[in-house]
mmCIF file of C-alpha atoms and ligand atoms in Angstrom:
data_model
loop_
_atom_site.group_PDB
_atom_site.id
_atom_site.type_symbol
_atom_site.label_atom_id
_atom_site.label_comp_id
_atom_site.label_asym_id
_atom_site.label_seq_id
_atom_site.Cartn_x
_atom_site.Cartn_y
_atom_site.Cartn_z
ATOM 1 C CA MET A 1 -186.288 -217.136 144.557
ATOM 2 C CA LYS A 2 -183.819 -214.419 144.162
ATOM 3 C CA VAL A 3 -183.192 -211.252 145.867
ATOM 4 C CA LEU A 4 -181.545 -207.948 145.877
ATOM 5 C CA VAL A 5 -180.366 -206.990 149.414
ATOM 6 C CA THR A 6 -179.313 -203.141 149.144
ATOM 7 C CA GLY A 7 -177.188 -202.860 152.248
ATOM 8 C CA ASN A 8 -175.752 -206.445 152.405
ATOM 9 C CA GLN A 9 -172.463 -205.285 154.189
ATOM 10 C CA GLY A 10 -174.387 -204.038 156.792
ATOM 11 C CA MET A 11 -174.899 -205.524 160.541
ATOM 12 C CA ILE A 12 -178.304 -205.973 160.262
ATOM 13 C CA GLY A 13 -178.064 -206.714 156.188
ATOM 14 C CA SER A 14 -175.005 -209.378 157.155
ATOM 15 C CA VAL A 15 -177.422 -210.801 158.581
ATOM 16 C CA ILE A 16 -180.334 -211.472 156.182
ATOM 17 C CA GLU A 17 -178.277 -212.610 153.445
ATOM 18 C CA ALA A 18 -177.141 -215.407 155.224
ATOM 19 C CA THR A 19 -180.426 -215.741 156.592
ATOM 20 C CA LEU A 20 -182.280 -216.116 152.893
ATOM 21 C CA LYS A 21 -179.611 -218.103 151.878
ATOM 22 C CA THR A 22 -180.030 -220.625 154.165
ATOM 23 C CA GLU A 23 -183.873 -220.550 153.292
ATOM 24 C CA ARG A 24 -182.362 -221.268 150.182
ATOM 25 C CA PHE A 25 -182.745 -218.075 148.235
ATOM 26 C CA GLU A 26 -180.240 -216.610 145.759
ATOM 27 C CA VAL A 27 -178.708 -213.257 147.281
ATOM 28 C CA ILE A 28 -177.924 -210.221 144.334
ATOM 29 C CA GLY A 29 -175.961 -208.319 147.245
ATOM 30 C CA PHE A 30 -175.347 -203.687 147.123
ATOM 31 C CA ASP A 31 -173.434 -202.331 149.267
ATOM 32 C CA LEU A 32 -171.051 -199.411 148.650
ATOM 33 C CA ALA A 33 -168.415 -201.130 150.398
ATOM 34 C CA ASP A 34 -168.382 -203.385 147.486
ATOM 35 C CA GLY A 35 -168.872 -200.078 145.060
ATOM 36 C CA ASP A 36 -172.213 -200.428 144.404
ATOM 37 C CA ASP A 37 -174.003 -197.089 144.896
ATOM 38 C CA ILE A 38 -177.654 -196.515 145.514
ATOM 39 C CA ARG A 39 -177.216 -193.471 144.417
ATOM 40 C CA ASN A 40 -176.325 -194.420 141.027
ATOM 41 C CA LEU A 41 -179.562 -195.631 138.961
ATOM 42 C CA ASP A 42 -178.016 -197.670 136.264
ATOM 43 C CA SER A 43 -176.478 -199.633 138.262
ATOM 44 C CA VAL A 44 -178.962 -200.721 140.683
ATOM 45 C CA ARG A 45 -181.740 -201.587 137.584
ATOM 46 C CA ASP A 46 -178.581 -204.160 136.858
ATOM 47 C CA ALA A 47 -178.785 -204.979 139.509
ATOM 48 C CA ALA A 48 -182.226 -205.722 140.505
ATOM 49 C CA SER A 49 -182.898 -207.139 136.926
ATOM 50 C CA GLY A 50 -184.512 -210.493 137.136
ATOM 51 C CA CYS A 51 -184.793 -209.872 141.076
ATOM 52 C CA ASP A 52 -188.057 -211.740 142.586
ATOM 53 C CA PHE A 53 -187.704 -209.707 146.184
ATOM 54 C CA ILE A 54 -186.117 -207.054 146.547
ATOM 55 C CA VAL A 55 -184.650 -205.973 150.922
ATOM 56 C CA HIS A 56 -184.025 -202.362 150.826
ATOM 57 C CA LEU A 57 -181.360 -201.651 153.958
ATOM 58 C CA ALA A 58 -178.764 -199.226 152.233
ATOM 59 C CA ALA A 59 -178.959 -195.978 154.253
ATOM 60 C CA LEU A 60 -176.844 -193.141 155.953
ATOM 61 C CA LEU A 61 -177.961 -193.945 159.990
ATOM 62 C CA GLY A 62 -177.213 -190.137 160.540
ATOM 63 C CA TYR A 63 -173.812 -189.922 162.096
ATOM 64 C CA SER A 64 -172.265 -186.640 163.596
ATOM 65 C CA ASP A 65 -170.030 -187.386 160.413
ATOM 66 C CA GLU A 66 -172.810 -187.210 157.668
ATOM 67 C CA THR A 67 -174.062 -184.720 156.273
ATOM 68 C CA ALA A 68 -178.005 -183.349 155.904
ATOM 69 C CA GLU A 69 -177.559 -183.488 151.737
ATOM 70 C CA ASP A 70 -175.696 -186.715 151.872
ATOM 71 C CA ILE A 71 -178.989 -188.229 154.265
ATOM 72 C CA MET A 72 -181.053 -186.612 151.925
ATOM 73 C CA HIS A 73 -179.172 -187.967 148.745
ATOM 74 C CA THR A 74 -178.553 -191.923 149.640
ATOM 75 C CA ASN A 75 -181.631 -192.476 151.895
ATOM 76 C CA LEU A 76 -184.030 -190.562 149.825
ATOM 77 C CA LEU A 77 -182.841 -190.560 146.220
ATOM 78 C CA GLY A 78 -181.521 -193.889 147.563
ATOM 79 C CA THR A 79 -184.783 -195.331 148.038
ATOM 80 C CA TRP A 80 -186.709 -193.748 144.631
ATOM 81 C CA HIS A 81 -183.778 -195.665 142.569
ATOM 82 C CA VAL A 82 -184.700 -198.942 144.641
ATOM 83 C CA LEU A 83 -187.691 -198.126 143.630
ATOM 84 C CA LEU A 84 -187.367 -197.497 140.248
ATOM 85 C CA ALA A 85 -185.603 -200.736 139.598
ATOM 86 C CA ALA A 86 -188.248 -202.128 141.141
ATOM 87 C CA ALA A 87 -191.297 -201.743 138.817
ATOM 88 C CA HIS A 88 -188.287 -202.164 136.046
ATOM 89 C CA ALA A 89 -187.721 -205.749 136.851
ATOM 90 C CA LYS A 90 -191.418 -206.204 137.855
ATOM 91 C CA VAL A 91 -190.183 -207.675 141.142
ATOM 92 C CA LYS A 92 -193.385 -208.883 143.656
ATOM 93 C CA ARG A 93 -192.532 -207.093 146.779
ATOM 94 C CA ILE A 94 -189.827 -204.584 148.424
ATOM 95 C CA ILE A 95 -189.051 -204.686 152.048
ATOM 96 C CA PHE A 96 -187.584 -201.328 153.069
ATOM 97 C CA PHE A 97 -185.646 -200.924 156.841
ATOM 98 C CA SER A 98 -187.259 -197.226 157.364
ATOM 99 C CA SER A 99 -186.794 -196.400 161.311
ATOM 100 C CA VAL A 100 -188.688 -195.888 164.213
ATOM 101 C CA ASP A 101 -187.128 -192.229 164.378
ATOM 102 C CA VAL A 102 -190.101 -191.681 161.635
ATOM 103 C CA LEU A 103 -191.933 -191.048 164.965
ATOM 104 C CA GLY A 104 -190.411 -189.082 166.389
ATOM 105 C CA ILE A 105 -190.461 -189.388 170.013
ATOM 106 C CA PHE A 106 -188.158 -191.920 170.667
ATOM 107 C CA LYS A 107 -185.426 -189.895 171.483
ATOM 108 C CA GLY A 108 -187.477 -188.036 173.923
ATOM 109 C CA GLU A 109 -188.680 -185.070 170.844
ATOM 110 C CA ARG A 110 -192.052 -185.608 171.965
ATOM 111 C CA THR A 111 -194.471 -188.088 174.318
ATOM 112 C CA PRO A 112 -195.995 -189.856 172.692
ATOM 113 C CA ASP A 113 -200.055 -189.378 171.455
ATOM 114 C CA TYR A 114 -200.628 -192.363 173.055
ATOM 115 C CA LEU A 115 -200.368 -195.982 174.515
ATOM 116 C CA PRO A 116 -199.660 -198.870 172.769
ATOM 117 C CA LEU A 117 -197.941 -197.235 169.848
ATOM 118 C CA ASP A 118 -199.017 -199.168 166.618
ATOM 119 C CA ASP A 119 -199.233 -198.437 162.851
ATOM 120 C CA ASN A 120 -201.239 -195.799 163.322
ATOM 121 C CA HIS A 121 -199.465 -192.946 165.684
ATOM 122 C CA PRO A 122 -198.899 -189.577 164.036
ATOM 123 C CA CYS A 123 -195.035 -189.403 163.140
ATOM 124 C CA TYR A 124 -193.027 -186.192 163.976
ATOM 125 C CA PRO A 125 -190.124 -186.257 162.667
ATOM 126 C CA LYS A 126 -187.255 -184.185 163.218
ATOM 127 C CA THR A 127 -183.831 -185.061 162.446
ATOM 128 C CA THR A 128 -182.471 -185.183 159.030
ATOM 129 C CA TYR A 129 -182.372 -188.950 158.791
ATOM 130 C CA GLY A 130 -185.931 -189.329 160.618
ATOM 131 C CA ILE A 131 -187.702 -187.261 157.578
ATOM 132 C CA SER A 132 -186.001 -188.901 154.813
ATOM 133 C CA LYS A 133 -187.205 -192.432 156.167
ATOM 134 C CA TYR A 134 -190.984 -191.007 156.660
ATOM 135 C CA LEU A 135 -190.188 -189.930 153.463
ATOM 136 C CA ALA A 136 -189.434 -193.393 151.446
ATOM 137 C CA GLU A 137 -192.272 -194.355 153.074
ATOM 138 C CA GLU A 138 -194.574 -192.087 152.003
ATOM 139 C CA MET A 139 -192.301 -192.714 148.448
ATOM 140 C CA CYS A 140 -193.365 -197.078 149.767
ATOM 141 C CA ARG A 141 -197.137 -195.965 149.764
ATOM 142 C CA LEU A 142 -197.275 -194.072 146.274
ATOM 143 C CA PHE A 143 -194.918 -196.177 144.615
ATOM 144 C CA THR A 144 -197.875 -198.777 145.581
ATOM 145 C CA ASN A 145 -200.755 -197.076 144.800
ATOM 146 C CA SER A 146 -199.070 -196.354 141.122
ATOM 147 C CA THR A 147 -197.773 -199.931 140.167
ATOM 148 C CA GLY A 148 -199.631 -201.973 142.432
ATOM 149 C CA ILE A 149 -196.199 -203.839 143.531
ATOM 150 C CA SER A 150 -196.369 -204.647 147.572
ATOM 151 C CA THR A 151 -193.686 -202.583 149.806
ATOM 152 C CA ILE A 152 -193.743 -203.132 153.366
ATOM 153 C CA CYS A 153 -191.889 -201.030 156.020
ATOM 154 C CA LEU A 154 -190.545 -201.643 159.279
ATOM 155 C CA ARG A 155 -189.147 -199.513 161.988
ATOM 156 C CA PRO A 156 -187.306 -201.029 163.547
ATOM 157 C CA PRO A 157 -186.613 -199.573 167.154
ATOM 158 C CA GLY A 158 -182.723 -200.659 168.088
ATOM 159 C CA VAL A 159 -180.936 -203.548 166.356
ATOM 160 C CA PHE A 160 -177.080 -203.055 168.006
ATOM 161 C CA ASP A 161 -174.179 -205.904 168.315
ATOM 162 C CA GLU A 162 -172.778 -207.447 171.053
ATOM 163 C CA ASP A 163 -170.438 -204.346 172.140
ATOM 164 C CA VAL A 164 -173.488 -202.665 172.218
ATOM 165 C CA TYR A 165 -175.238 -204.823 174.302
ATOM 166 C CA ASN A 166 -172.263 -205.511 177.151
ATOM 167 C CA TYR A 167 -172.402 -201.769 177.821
ATOM 168 C CA ILE A 168 -176.108 -201.673 178.210
ATOM 169 C CA ARG A 169 -175.790 -204.577 180.180
ATOM 170 C CA SER A 170 -172.982 -202.879 182.688
ATOM 171 C CA ARG A 171 -173.921 -199.556 182.465
ATOM 172 C CA ARG A 172 -177.668 -200.733 183.622
ATOM 173 C CA GLN A 173 -175.961 -202.871 186.658
ATOM 174 C CA ALA A 174 -174.333 -199.046 187.311
ATOM 175 C CA GLU A 175 -177.667 -196.875 187.171
ATOM 176 C CA PRO A 176 -180.666 -198.381 185.940
ATOM 177 C CA GLU A 177 -182.217 -195.088 184.896
ATOM 178 C CA PHE A 178 -179.143 -194.428 182.270
ATOM 179 C CA GLU A 179 -181.556 -195.869 179.209
ATOM 180 C CA TRP A 180 -183.832 -192.798 180.074
ATOM 181 C CA LYS A 181 -181.982 -190.132 181.136
ATOM 182 C CA PRO A 182 -181.883 -187.574 179.551
ATOM 183 C CA PHE A 183 -184.949 -188.412 176.819
ATOM 184 C CA TRP A 184 -187.308 -189.397 179.284
HETATM 185 N N1 NAD B 1 -179.214 -200.744 163.262
HETATM 186 C C1 NAD B 1 -180.643 -199.950 164.080
HETATM 187 O O1 NAD B 1 -180.509 -199.826 165.413
HETATM 188 C C2 NAD B 1 -181.364 -200.076 162.780
HETATM 189 C C3 NAD B 1 -182.550 -199.005 163.315
HETATM 190 C C4 NAD B 1 -183.402 -198.259 162.425
HETATM 191 C C5 NAD B 1 -183.542 -198.847 161.403
HETATM 192 N N2 NAD B 1 -182.338 -199.570 160.755
HETATM 193 C C6 NAD B 1 -182.132 -199.719 159.285
HETATM 194 O O2 NAD B 1 -181.823 -200.461 159.159
HETATM 195 C C7 NAD B 1 -180.749 -200.852 157.821
HETATM 196 C C8 NAD B 1 -179.670 -200.889 157.927
HETATM 197 O O3 NAD B 1 -179.183 -200.427 159.416
HETATM 198 P P1 NAD B 1 -177.541 -201.051 160.032
HETATM 199 O O4 NAD B 1 -177.421 -200.474 161.658
HETATM 200 O O5 NAD B 1 -177.956 -202.626 159.092
HETATM 201 O O6 NAD B 1 -176.692 -200.043 159.252
HETATM 202 P P2 NAD B 1 -175.048 -200.386 159.148
HETATM 203 O O7 NAD B 1 -174.820 -199.017 158.874
HETATM 204 O O8 NAD B 1 -174.147 -201.276 159.548
HETATM 205 O O9 NAD B 1 -175.979 -201.032 157.195
HETATM 206 C C9 NAD B 1 -176.294 -200.059 156.338
HETATM 207 C C10 NAD B 1 -174.978 -200.218 154.968
HETATM 208 O O10 NAD B 1 -175.569 -199.380 153.576
HETATM 209 C C11 NAD B 1 -174.188 -199.528 153.108
HETATM 210 N N3 NAD B 1 -174.293 -198.831 152.216
HETATM 211 C C12 NAD B 1 -174.626 -197.297 152.707
HETATM 212 N N4 NAD B 1 -174.773 -195.988 151.477
HETATM 213 C C13 NAD B 1 -174.981 -196.302 150.493
HETATM 214 C C14 NAD B 1 -175.089 -196.499 148.859
HETATM 215 N N5 NAD B 1 -175.104 -195.202 149.034
HETATM 216 N N6 NAD B 1 -174.976 -198.206 148.322
HETATM 217 C C15 NAD B 1 -175.358 -198.959 148.495
HETATM 218 N N7 NAD B 1 -174.733 -199.068 149.802
HETATM 219 C C16 NAD B 1 -174.694 -198.343 150.720
HETATM 220 C C17 NAD B 1 -173.375 -199.284 153.853
HETATM 221 O O11 NAD B 1 -171.879 -199.449 153.251
HETATM 222 C C18 NAD B 1 -173.848 -200.800 155.444
HETATM 223 O O12 NAD B 1 -173.448 -201.567 154.716
HETATM 224 C C19 NAD B 1 -180.475 -198.975 157.710
HETATM 225 O O13 NAD B 1 -181.228 -198.907 156.333
HETATM 226 C C20 NAD B 1 -180.834 -198.471 158.880
HETATM 227 O O14 NAD B 1 -181.681 -196.899 158.330
HETATM 228 C C21 NAD B 1 -181.312 -199.125 161.933
#
């Protein structure tokens, strides 16, 4: 089975690529770090050709040096290109890495309507990043309705590397409430 992994050079994508290879999938990587750009439909289409599945992670995460235009261009138009390429290649399924930021509650923007959170909780994204992921999820839903190709949208709340975990551990020891302030 052949899988296209966009964003395979990133923190999560590199782990997914290694895991898929362990499971004997053939992985086609697609990352700007290697010169492959999801904003270019033709190159996404070429990469998806012959693939059975797509794991779509390539995105801008809304860091301060990224403009709203860049985020929308990469996250929304890029996802659209992935979907078009998936239809062209007739893949079986697309796994899309959305974000918990679609909910618009995780950084204290508002309190949840109810707990525990579930997939039916309404979304109130306010940041460009959160809105881009929310709209990309909607694109996936409409794409599945029109093509019958399955899309699964995941909403990770926070995936960190060892340095960040170490920072969180040391801050938690010094000041247990730091994780909730200034947000909740
Ligand atoms: N890390 C988290 O806590 C977290 C939480 C929720 C959702 N996510 C989502 O998971 C996915 C992966 O996140 P990550 O933490 O590994 O981020 P990352 O920044 O480490 O990886 C993103 C990858 O996408 C690539 N990329 C960016 N623009 C591109 C383009 N135009 N064309 C091709 N590749 C491009 C980058 O080069 C990078 O390798 C993202 O979609 C992100 O929104 C991450």
